[in-house]
């Protein structure tokens, strides 16, 4: 790819629920040597199908010698759909990957949700963390990610849990 240099770029996506805007900065030549950053601005999107409000987010990608390193941090204040309600959620994730087909990617994440509920479940004070190793993706879809999954370690801790008629406190799943 040719070298790029984007300074103070703006992304504006007009949706039926409102505008999503972000700033972008990128420079270098990907995947050999480059840096990119996207800063998601606070927004509230409201439609009959649901509501989402976030206070912002950042995604950064660095390429050096064919190695990619990325980091995402998103803070979601509220999400409401017909099936799920979330409040005060934060996700921090990092990715390390090589560009060669035989180089697995490593995804590491930490997250928390103050409250989550939906049909048949409720969680309070959920914390999660873990890592996953992925081989090459044939396609960017749920099935493509599942097929590429080589290893995963997931931890979930919740202060209170209710699921399909069962309830508990201080639940942990590893």
Backbone as JSON Lines, residues from 0, in Angstrom:
{"i":0,"aa":"X","n":[0.84,-1.18,0.0],"ca":[0.0,0.0,0.0],"c":[0.88,1.24,0.0]}
{"i":1,"aa":"X","n":[0.41,2.32,-0.58],"ca":[1.2,3.56,-0.58],"c":[1.2,4.18,0.81]}
{"i":2,"aa":"X","n":[2.19,5.04,1.05],"ca":[2.27,5.77,2.32],"c":[1.09,6.73,2.41]}
{"i":3,"aa":"X","n":[0.54,6.89,3.62],"ca":[-0.59,7.79,3.83],"c":[-0.23,8.8,4.91]}
{"i":4,"aa":"X","n":[-0.92,9.92,4.9],"ca":[-0.76,10.94,5.94],"c":[-2.1,11.66,6.08]}
{"i":5,"aa":"X","n":[-2.86,11.29,7.11],"ca":[-4.16,11.91,7.38],"c":[-4.02,12.62,8.72]}
{"i":6,"aa":"X","n":[-4.27,13.93,8.71],"ca":[-4.19,14.74,9.93],"c":[-5.54,15.4,10.18]}
{"i":7,"aa":"X","n":[-6.0,15.3,11.38],"ca":[-7.28,15.92,11.77],"c":[-8.42,15.51,10.84]}
{"i":8,"aa":"X","n":[-8.45,14.25,10.45],"ca":[-9.54,13.74,9.61],"c":[-10.81,13.6,10.42]}
{"i":9,"aa":"X","n":[-11.95,13.66,9.75],"ca":[-13.25,13.53,10.41],"c":[-14.05,12.46,9.7]}
{"i":10,"aa":"X","n":[-14.71,11.65,10.49],"ca":[-15.65,10.66,9.97],"c":[-17.01,11.04,10.51]}
{"i":11,"aa":"X","n":[-18.0,11.1,9.64],"ca":[-19.37,11.41,10.04],"c":[-20.28,10.39,9.38]}
{"i":12,"aa":"X","n":[-20.99,9.64,10.21],"ca":[-21.95,8.65,9.71],"c":[-23.33,9.1,10.17]}
{"i":13,"aa":"X","n":[-24.18,9.43,9.22],"ca":[-25.54,9.85,9.52],"c":[-26.42,8.62,9.57]}
{"i":14,"aa":"X","n":[-26.99,8.33,10.75],"ca":[-27.92,7.21,10.89],"c":[-29.31,7.76,11.14]}
{"i":15,"aa":"X","n":[-30.3,6.93,11.05],"ca":[-31.66,7.38,11.31],"c":[-31.87,7.76,12.77]}
{"i":16,"aa":"X","n":[-30.96,7.3,13.66],"ca":[-31.07,7.62,15.08],"c":[-30.2,8.79,15.49]}
{"i":17,"aa":"X","n":[-29.41,9.32,14.59],"ca":[-28.53,10.43,14.9],"c":[-27.16,10.23,14.28]}
{"i":18,"aa":"X","n":[-26.32,11.24,14.41],"ca":[-24.99,11.19,13.79],"c":[-23.97,10.52,14.71]}
{"i":19,"aa":"X","n":[-23.07,9.79,14.09],"ca":[-21.91,9.21,14.75],"c":[-20.71,9.92,14.16]}
{"i":20,"aa":"X","n":[-19.87,10.49,15.02],"ca":[-18.71,11.2,14.49],"c":[-17.45,10.75,15.22]}
{"i":21,"aa":"X","n":[-16.35,10.84,14.51],"ca":[-15.05,10.46,15.05],"c":[-13.98,11.25,14.33]}
{"i":22,"aa":"X","n":[-12.84,11.37,15.0],"ca":[-11.69,11.98,14.35],"c":[-10.68,10.87,14.05]}
{"i":23,"aa":"X","n":[-9.91,11.07,12.98],"ca":[-8.96,10.05,12.57],"c":[-7.63,10.71,12.23]}
{"i":24,"aa":"X","n":[-6.58,10.03,12.62],"ca":[-5.22,10.42,12.27],"c":[-4.51,9.15,11.83]}
{"i":25,"aa":"X","n":[-3.81,9.19,10.73],"ca":[-3.09,8.01,10.23],"c":[-1.88,8.47,9.44]}
{"i":26,"aa":"X","n":[-0.79,7.72,9.58],"ca":[0.4,8.03,8.8],"c":[1.24,6.78,8.64]}
{"i":27,"aa":"X","n":[2.01,6.76,7.59],"ca":[2.92,5.65,7.35],"c":[2.48,4.75,6.22]}
{"i":28,"aa":"X","n":[3.1,3.59,6.18],"ca":[2.8,2.61,5.13],"c":[2.43,1.29,5.81]}
{"i":29,"aa":"X","n":[1.19,0.91,5.68],"ca":[0.69,-0.32,6.31],"c":[0.89,-1.48,5.36]}
{"i":30,"aa":"X","n":[1.25,-2.67,5.81],"ca":[1.45,-3.09,7.2],"c":[2.9,-3.01,7.67]}
{"i":31,"aa":"X","n":[3.78,-2.41,6.92],"ca":[5.19,-2.36,7.32],"c":[5.47,-1.4,8.46]}
{"i":32,"aa":"X","n":[5.04,-0.14,8.34],"ca":[5.37,0.85,9.34],"c":[4.33,1.97,9.29]}
{"i":33,"aa":"X","n":[3.45,2.0,10.26],"ca":[2.44,3.05,10.26],"c":[1.71,3.13,11.58]}
{"i":34,"aa":"X","n":[0.96,4.21,11.74],"ca":[0.15,4.41,12.94],"c":[-1.19,5.0,12.54]}
{"i":35,"aa":"X","n":[-2.23,4.56,13.22],"ca":[-3.56,5.1,12.98],"c":[-4.3,5.2,14.3]}
{"i":36,"aa":"X","n":[-5.14,6.22,14.42],"ca":[-5.92,6.43,15.63],"c":[-7.29,6.95,15.25]}
{"i":37,"aa":"X","n":[-8.32,6.38,15.86],"ca":[-9.69,6.85,15.68],"c":[-10.25,7.16,17.07]}
{"i":38,"aa":"X","n":[-10.78,8.37,17.24],"ca":[-11.38,8.77,18.51],"c":[-12.88,8.97,18.26]}
{"i":39,"aa":"X","n":[-13.66,8.11,18.88],"ca":[-15.11,8.15,18.76],"c":[-15.64,9.2,19.73]}
{"i":40,"aa":"X","n":[-16.43,10.11,19.22],"ca":[-16.96,11.19,20.06],"c":[-18.22,10.73,20.78]}
{"i":41,"aa":"X","n":[-18.53,11.34,21.93],"ca":[-19.74,10.97,22.67],"c":[-20.98,11.1,21.78]}
{"i":42,"aa":"X","n":[-21.95,10.2,21.99],"ca":[-23.17,10.24,21.18],"c":[-24.31,9.56,21.91]}
{"i":43,"aa":"X","n":[-25.52,9.93,21.54],"ca":[-26.75,9.28,21.99],"c":[-27.58,9.02,20.75]}
{"i":44,"aa":"X","n":[-27.91,7.77,20.52],"ca":[-28.72,7.37,19.38],"c":[-30.01,6.76,19.91]}
{"i":45,"aa":"X","n":[-31.15,7.28,19.46],"ca":[-32.42,6.82,19.99],"c":[-33.39,6.54,18.84]}
{"i":46,"aa":"X","n":[-33.9,5.32,18.82],"ca":[-34.89,4.9,17.84],"c":[-35.89,3.99,18.53]}
{"i":47,"aa":"X","n":[-37.03,3.7,17.91],"ca":[-37.98,2.77,18.53],"c":[-37.36,1.38,18.79]}
{"i":48,"aa":"X","n":[-36.39,0.95,17.98],"ca":[-35.78,-0.36,18.16],"c":[-34.79,-0.39,19.31]}
{"i":49,"aa":"X","n":[-34.33,0.78,19.76],"ca":[-33.38,0.79,20.85],"c":[-32.7,2.12,21.05]}
{"i":50,"aa":"X","n":[-31.86,2.14,22.06],"ca":[-31.18,3.36,22.46],"c":[-29.75,2.99,22.84]}
{"i":51,"aa":"X","n":[-28.79,3.81,22.45],"ca":[-27.4,3.61,22.87],"c":[-26.78,4.97,23.14]}
{"i":52,"aa":"X","n":[-26.02,5.04,24.23],"ca":[-25.32,6.27,24.58],"c":[-23.92,5.89,25.05]}
{"i":53,"aa":"X","n":[-22.91,6.5,24.45],"ca":[-21.55,6.26,24.88],"c":[-20.84,7.57,25.1]}
{"i":54,"aa":"X","n":[-19.85,7.53,25.99],"ca":[-19.1,8.75,26.29],"c":[-17.83,8.84,25.47]}
{"i":55,"aa":"X","n":[-17.58,7.87,24.64],"ca":[-16.44,7.95,23.74],"c":[-15.69,6.64,23.64]}
{"i":56,"aa":"X","n":[-14.69,6.67,22.82],"ca":[-13.87,5.49,22.62],"c":[-12.65,5.84,21.79]}
{"i":57,"aa":"X","n":[-11.64,5.0,21.9],"ca":[-10.4,5.19,21.16],"c":[-9.97,3.85,20.58]}
{"i":58,"aa":"X","n":[-9.54,3.86,19.33],"ca":[-8.93,2.69,18.69],"c":[-7.61,3.14,18.09]}
{"i":59,"aa":"X","n":[-6.55,2.39,18.4],"ca":[-5.22,2.72,17.89],"c":[-4.62,1.49,17.25]}
{"i":60,"aa":"X","n":[-3.91,1.68,16.15],"ca":[-3.26,0.59,15.43],"c":[-1.86,1.04,15.05]}
{"i":61,"aa":"X","n":[-0.88,0.18,15.35],"ca":[0.51,0.45,15.01],"c":[1.04,-0.74,14.23]}
{"i":62,"aa":"X","n":[1.75,-0.45,13.14],"ca":[2.39,-1.49,12.32],"c":[3.89,-1.26,12.33]}
{"i":63,"aa":"X","n":[4.64,-2.33,12.62],"ca":[6.1,-2.26,12.59],"c":[6.62,-3.57,12.03]}
{"i":64,"aa":"X","n":[7.32,-3.5,10.93],"ca":[7.95,-4.68,10.36],"c":[7.0,-5.84,10.12]}
{"i":65,"aa":"X","n":[5.79,-5.56,9.72],"ca":[4.83,-6.61,9.44],"c":[4.09,-7.12,10.66]}
{"i":66,"aa":"X","n":[4.31,-6.54,11.83],"ca":[3.58,-6.88,13.04],"c":[2.57,-5.77,13.32]}
{"i":67,"aa":"X","n":[1.35,-6.16,13.63],"ca":[0.3,-5.2,13.96],"c":[-0.01,-5.27,15.44]}
{"i":68,"aa":"X","n":[-0.15,-4.1,16.06],"ca":[-0.57,-4.01,17.46],"c":[-1.71,-3.0,17.51]}
{"i":69,"aa":"X","n":[-2.78,-3.39,18.17],"ca":[-3.92,-2.5,18.27],"c":[-4.48,-2.47,19.68]}
{"i":70,"aa":"X","n":[-5.19,-1.4,19.97],"ca":[-5.82,-1.24,21.28],"c":[-7.14,-0.5,21.09]}
{"i":71,"aa":"X","n":[-8.16,-0.96,21.8],"ca":[-9.49,-0.34,21.75],"c":[-9.95,-0.1,23.19]}
{"i":72,"aa":"X","n":[-10.53,1.06,23.43],"ca":[-11.11,1.37,24.72],"c":[-12.43,2.09,24.45]}
{"i":73,"aa":"X","n":[-13.54,1.48,24.86],"ca":[-14.87,2.04,24.61],"c":[-15.65,2.06,25.92]}
{"i":74,"aa":"X","n":[-16.3,3.19,26.19],"ca":[-17.14,3.33,27.37],"c":[-18.59,3.54,26.92]}
{"i":75,"aa":"X","n":[-19.43,2.6,27.29],"ca":[-20.84,2.61,26.92],"c":[-21.64,2.94,28.18]}
{"i":76,"aa":"X","n":[-22.39,4.02,28.14],"ca":[-23.17,4.42,29.31],"c":[-24.49,3.67,29.39]}
{"i":77,"aa":"X","n":[-25.14,3.45,28.26],"ca":[-26.42,2.76,28.26],"c":[-26.69,2.15,26.9]}
{"i":78,"aa":"X","n":[-27.32,0.97,26.92],"ca":[-27.77,0.3,25.7],"c":[-29.12,-0.33,26.02]}
{"i":79,"aa":"X","n":[-30.11,-0.07,25.19],"ca":[-31.43,-0.64,25.39],"c":[-31.95,-1.11,24.03]}
{"i":80,"aa":"X","n":[-32.27,-2.38,23.94],"ca":[-32.93,-2.92,22.76],"c":[-34.15,-3.7,23.23]}
{"i":81,"aa":"X","n":[-34.84,-4.34,22.32],"ca":[-35.98,-5.16,22.71],"c":[-35.55,-6.33,23.59]}
{"i":82,"aa":"X","n":[-34.29,-6.8,23.44],"ca":[-33.84,-8.0,24.14],"c":[-32.82,-7.78,25.24]}
{"i":83,"aa":"X","n":[-32.08,-6.67,25.23],"ca":[-30.97,-6.49,26.16],"c":[-30.93,-5.05,26.67]}
{"i":84,"aa":"X","n":[-30.6,-4.91,27.95],"ca":[-30.33,-3.6,28.56],"c":[-28.97,-3.68,29.24]}
{"i":85,"aa":"X","n":[-28.1,-2.7,28.97],"ca":[-26.79,-2.6,29.62],"c":[-26.63,-1.2,30.18]}
{"i":86,"aa":"X","n":[-25.96,-1.09,31.33],"ca":[-25.6,0.22,31.85],"c":[-24.15,0.2,32.3]}
{"i":87,"aa":"X","n":[-23.49,1.32,32.06],"ca":[-22.11,1.55,32.49],"c":[-21.18,0.38,32.16]}
{"i":88,"aa":"X","n":[-20.88,0.25,30.89],"ca":[-20.0,-0.81,30.42],"c":[-18.72,-0.2,29.86]}
{"i":89,"aa":"X","n":[-17.61,-0.89,30.09],"ca":[-16.34,-0.46,29.52],"c":[-15.6,-1.69,29.02]}
{"i":90,"aa":"X","n":[-15.01,-1.54,27.85],"ca":[-14.22,-2.62,27.26],"c":[-12.87,-2.07,26.85]}
{"i":91,"aa":"X","n":[-11.82,-2.76,27.26],"ca":[-10.46,-2.45,26.84],"c":[-9.9,-3.73,26.23]}
{"i":92,"aa":"X","n":[-9.45,-3.65,25.0],"ca":[-8.93,-4.83,24.32],"c":[-7.67,-4.48,23.55]}
{"i":93,"aa":"X","n":[-6.78,-5.45,23.44],"ca":[-5.58,-5.25,22.64],"c":[-5.41,-6.44,21.71]}
{"i":94,"aa":"X","n":[-4.75,-6.19,20.59],"ca":[-4.55,-7.2,19.56],"c":[-3.11,-7.13,19.09]}
{"i":95,"aa":"X","n":[-2.51,-8.3,18.97],"ca":[-1.19,-8.42,18.36],"c":[-1.31,-9.46,17.26]}
{"i":96,"aa":"X","n":[-0.82,-9.13,16.07],"ca":[-0.94,-10.05,14.95],"c":[0.18,-9.81,13.95]}
{"i":97,"aa":"X","n":[0.59,-10.88,13.28],"ca":[1.51,-10.77,12.17],"c":[0.72,-10.79,10.88]}
{"i":98,"aa":"X","n":[1.32,-10.36,9.81],"ca":[0.59,-10.34,8.54],"c":[0.73,-11.66,7.78]}
{"i":99,"aa":"X","n":[1.65,-12.54,8.2],"ca":[1.79,-13.83,7.54],"c":[0.6,-14.71,7.89]}
{"i":100,"aa":"X","n":[0.16,-15.54,6.93],"ca":[-1.02,-16.4,7.14],"c":[-0.83,-17.4,8.29]}
{"i":101,"aa":"X","n":[0.4,-17.81,8.55],"ca":[0.63,-18.82,9.59],"c":[0.93,-18.21,10.96]}
{"i":102,"aa":"X","n":[0.78,-16.9,11.1],"ca":[1.04,-16.22,12.37],"c":[-0.28,-16.02,13.11]}
{"i":103,"aa":"X","n":[-0.44,-16.65,14.29],"ca":[-1.7,-16.45,15.01],"c":[-1.8,-15.05,15.59]}
{"i":104,"aa":"X","n":[-3.02,-14.61,15.75],"ca":[-3.29,-13.32,16.38],"c":[-3.63,-13.56,17.84]}
{"i":105,"aa":"X","n":[-3.24,-12.63,18.69],"ca":[-3.52,-12.71,20.13],"c":[-4.42,-11.56,20.51]}
{"i":106,"aa":"X","n":[-5.6,-11.86,21.06],"ca":[-6.55,-10.86,21.52],"c":[-6.66,-10.97,23.04]}
{"i":107,"aa":"X","n":[-6.49,-9.85,23.74],"ca":[-6.59,-9.8,25.2],"c":[-7.61,-8.72,25.55]}
{"i":108,"aa":"X","n":[-8.49,-9.0,26.52],"ca":[-9.5,-8.02,26.88],"c":[-9.79,-8.02,28.37]}
{"i":109,"aa":"X","n":[-10.29,-6.87,28.83],"ca":[-10.85,-6.68,30.17],"c":[-12.09,-5.83,29.99]}
{"i":110,"aa":"X","n":[-13.1,-6.12,30.75],"ca":[-14.32,-5.34,30.64],"c":[-15.14,-5.41,31.91]}
{"i":111,"aa":"X","n":[-16.07,-4.5,32.0],"ca":[-16.99,-4.51,33.14],"c":[-18.32,-3.93,32.71]}
{"i":112,"aa":"X","n":[-19.37,-4.4,33.36],"ca":[-20.73,-3.92,33.11],"c":[-21.39,-3.77,34.48]}
{"i":113,"aa":"X","n":[-21.93,-2.59,34.78],"ca":[-22.6,-2.38,36.06],"c":[-23.85,-3.25,36.16]}
{"i":114,"aa":"X","n":[-24.69,-3.24,35.1],"ca":[-25.9,-4.05,35.07],"c":[-26.18,-4.49,33.65]}
{"i":115,"aa":"X","n":[-26.62,-5.72,33.5],"ca":[-27.06,-6.25,32.22],"c":[-28.3,-7.1,32.46]}
{"i":116,"aa":"X","n":[-29.29,-6.96,31.6],"ca":[-30.5,-7.77,31.75],"c":[-31.13,-7.99,30.39]}
{"i":117,"aa":"X","n":[-31.95,-9.0,30.36],"ca":[-32.66,-9.35,29.14],"c":[-33.64,-10.46,29.46]}
{"i":118,"aa":"X","n":[-34.19,-11.04,28.43],"ca":[-35.17,-12.1,28.6],"c":[-34.5,-13.3,29.28]}
{"i":119,"aa":"X","n":[-34.88,-13.55,30.52],"ca":[-34.4,-14.72,31.24],"c":[-33.07,-14.56,31.95]}
{"i":120,"aa":"X","n":[-32.45,-13.37,31.94],"ca":[-31.19,-13.21,32.65],"c":[-31.04,-11.81,33.21]}
{"i":121,"aa":"X","n":[-30.21,-11.72,34.25],"ca":[-29.82,-10.43,34.84],"c":[-28.46,-10.61,35.49]}
{"i":122,"aa":"X","n":[-27.59,-9.62,35.34],"ca":[-26.25,-9.64,35.93],"c":[-26.0,-8.27,36.57]}
{"i":123,"aa":"X","n":[-25.33,-8.28,37.71],"ca":[-24.94,-7.04,38.37],"c":[-23.45,-7.14,38.67]}
{"i":124,"aa":"X","n":[-22.72,-6.06,38.44],"ca":[-21.27,-5.98,38.7],"c":[-20.5,-7.07,37.97]}
{"i":125,"aa":"X","n":[-20.73,-7.17,36.67],"ca":[-20.03,-8.15,35.85],"c":[-18.65,-7.64,35.5]}
{"i":126,"aa":"X","n":[-17.65,-8.49,35.66],"ca":[-16.29,-8.2,35.22],"c":[-15.84,-9.37,34.37]}
{"i":127,"aa":"X","n":[-15.15,-9.07,33.29],"ca":[-14.66,-10.11,32.41],"c":[-13.23,-9.81,31.99]}
{"i":128,"aa":"X","n":[-12.53,-10.83,31.65],"ca":[-11.18,-10.7,31.14],"c":[-10.82,-12.0,30.44]}
{"i":129,"aa":"X","n":[-9.78,-11.95,29.67],"ca":[-9.35,-13.17,29.01],"c":[-8.47,-12.9,27.82]}
{"i":130,"aa":"X","n":[-8.17,-13.99,27.12],"ca":[-7.39,-13.88,25.9],"c":[-7.81,-14.98,24.94]}
{"i":131,"aa":"X","n":[-7.53,-14.76,23.68],"ca":[-7.83,-15.74,22.64],"c":[-6.74,-15.69,21.58]}
{"i":132,"aa":"X","n":[-6.41,-16.85,21.04],"ca":[-5.48,-16.94,19.91],"c":[-6.27,-17.37,18.69]}
{"i":133,"aa":"X","n":[-6.07,-16.65,17.6],"ca":[-6.8,-16.9,16.36],"c":[-5.82,-17.16,15.23]}
{"i":134,"aa":"X","n":[-6.15,-18.17,14.4],"ca":[-5.42,-18.38,13.16],"c":[-5.95,-17.42,12.11]}
{"i":135,"aa":"X","n":[-5.63,-17.64,10.88],"ca":[-6.07,-16.71,9.83],"c":[-7.58,-16.79,9.65]}
{"i":136,"aa":"X","n":[-8.18,-15.62,9.43],"ca":[-9.62,-15.51,9.22],"c":[-9.95,-15.7,7.75]}
{"i":137,"aa":"X","n":[-10.82,-16.66,7.47],"ca":[-11.28,-16.85,6.09],"c":[-12.29,-15.76,5.73]}
{"i":138,"aa":"X","n":[-13.05,-15.33,6.73],"ca":[-14.05,-14.27,6.53],"c":[-14.32,-13.59,7.85]}
{"i":139,"aa":"X","n":[-14.72,-12.34,7.8],"ca":[-15.02,-11.57,9.01],"c":[-16.5,-11.75,9.34]}
{"i":140,"aa":"X","n":[-16.77,-12.83,10.08],"ca":[-18.12,-13.16,10.51],"c":[-18.01,-13.97,11.8]}
{"i":141,"aa":"X","n":[-19.13,-14.22,12.45],"ca":[-19.11,-15.03,13.67],"c":[-18.56,-16.42,13.35]}
{"i":142,"aa":"X","n":[-19.02,-17.04,12.25],"ca":[-18.52,-18.36,11.87],"c":[-17.04,-18.32,11.52]}
{"i":143,"aa":"X","n":[-16.6,-17.26,10.84],"ca":[-15.19,-17.13,10.48],"c":[-14.3,-17.02,11.7]}
{"i":144,"aa":"X","n":[-14.74,-16.25,12.7],"ca":[-13.97,-16.12,13.95],"c":[-13.96,-17.45,14.7]}
{"i":145,"aa":"X","n":[-15.11,-18.11,14.78],"ca":[-15.18,-19.41,15.47],"c":[-14.25,-20.42,14.81]}
{"i":146,"aa":"X","n":[-14.23,-20.47,13.48],"ca":[-13.37,-21.41,12.77],"c":[-11.88,-21.1,12.97]}
{"i":147,"aa":"X","n":[-11.55,-19.84,13.17],"ca":[-10.15,-19.44,13.34],"c":[-9.67,-19.56,14.79]}
{"i":148,"aa":"X","n":[-10.6,-19.74,15.74],"ca":[-10.24,-19.8,17.16],"c":[-9.38,-21.03,17.46]}
{"i":149,"aa":"X","n":[-8.18,-20.78,18.0],"ca":[-7.26,-21.86,18.33],"c":[-7.25,-22.14,19.84]}
{"i":150,"aa":"X","n":[-7.43,-21.11,20.64],"ca":[-7.36,-21.23,22.1],"c":[-8.07,-20.04,22.71]}
{"i":151,"aa":"X","n":[-8.73,-20.25,23.84],"ca":[-9.38,-19.14,24.53],"c":[-9.39,-19.39,26.03]}
{"i":152,"aa":"X","n":[-9.25,-18.33,26.79],"ca":[-9.34,-18.36,28.24],"c":[-10.21,-17.17,28.62]}
{"i":153,"aa":"X","n":[-11.37,-17.45,29.21],"ca":[-12.36,-16.42,29.52],"c":[-12.7,-16.49,31.0]}
{"i":154,"aa":"X","n":[-12.7,-15.34,31.66],"ca":[-13.14,-15.26,33.05],"c":[-14.31,-14.3,33.14]}
{"i":155,"aa":"X","n":[-15.32,-14.69,33.9],"ca":[-16.48,-13.85,34.18],"c":[-16.74,-13.87,35.67]}
{"i":156,"aa":"X","n":[-16.88,-12.72,36.28],"ca":[-17.24,-12.58,37.69],"c":[-18.44,-11.66,37.76]}
{"i":157,"aa":"X","n":[-19.41,-12.02,38.59],"ca":[-20.59,-11.17,38.74],"c":[-20.98,-11.12,40.2]}
{"i":158,"aa":"X","n":[-21.43,-9.95,40.65],"ca":[-21.91,-9.79,42.02],"c":[-23.22,-10.51,42.24]}
{"i":159,"aa":"X","n":[-24.13,-10.43,41.27],"ca":[-25.42,-11.13,41.33],"c":[-25.74,-11.66,39.94]}
{"i":160,"aa":"X","n":[-26.37,-12.84,39.91],"ca":[-26.72,-13.49,38.65],"c":[-28.12,-14.07,38.77]}
{"i":161,"aa":"X","n":[-28.92,-13.89,37.72],"ca":[-30.2,-14.58,37.58],"c":[-30.27,-15.07,36.15]}
{"i":162,"aa":"X","n":[-30.52,-16.38,35.99],"ca":[-30.59,-16.94,34.64],"c":[-31.58,-18.09,34.63]}
{"i":163,"aa":"X","n":[-32.6,-17.97,33.81],"ca":[-33.61,-19.02,33.6],"c":[-34.13,-19.58,34.92]}
{"i":164,"aa":"X","n":[-34.49,-18.71,35.86],"ca":[-35.07,-19.15,37.11],"c":[-34.09,-19.45,38.22]}
{"i":165,"aa":"X","n":[-32.79,-19.43,37.94],"ca":[-31.77,-19.64,38.96],"c":[-31.17,-18.3,39.34]}
{"i":166,"aa":"X","n":[-30.78,-18.16,40.6],"ca":[-30.2,-16.91,41.06],"c":[-29.03,-17.21,41.99]}
{"i":167,"aa":"X","n":[-28.08,-16.29,42.02],"ca":[-26.95,-16.48,42.91],"c":[-26.21,-15.17,43.12]}
{"i":168,"aa":"X","n":[-25.3,-15.19,44.09],"ca":[-24.45,-14.03,44.36],"c":[-23.02,-14.44,44.24]}
{"i":169,"aa":"X","n":[-22.17,-13.51,43.86],"ca":[-20.72,-13.73,43.73],"c":[-20.42,-14.94,42.85]}
{"i":170,"aa":"X","n":[-20.91,-14.94,41.63],"ca":[-20.68,-16.05,40.7],"c":[-19.38,-15.84,39.94]}
{"i":171,"aa":"X","n":[-18.69,-16.94,39.62],"ca":[-17.45,-16.9,38.86],"c":[-17.46,-18.04,37.84]}
{"i":172,"aa":"X","n":[-17.07,-17.72,36.62],"ca":[-16.96,-18.7,35.54],"c":[-15.61,-18.56,34.88]}
{"i":173,"aa":"X","n":[-14.87,-19.65,34.78],"ca":[-13.57,-19.63,34.11],"c":[-13.55,-20.7,33.05]}
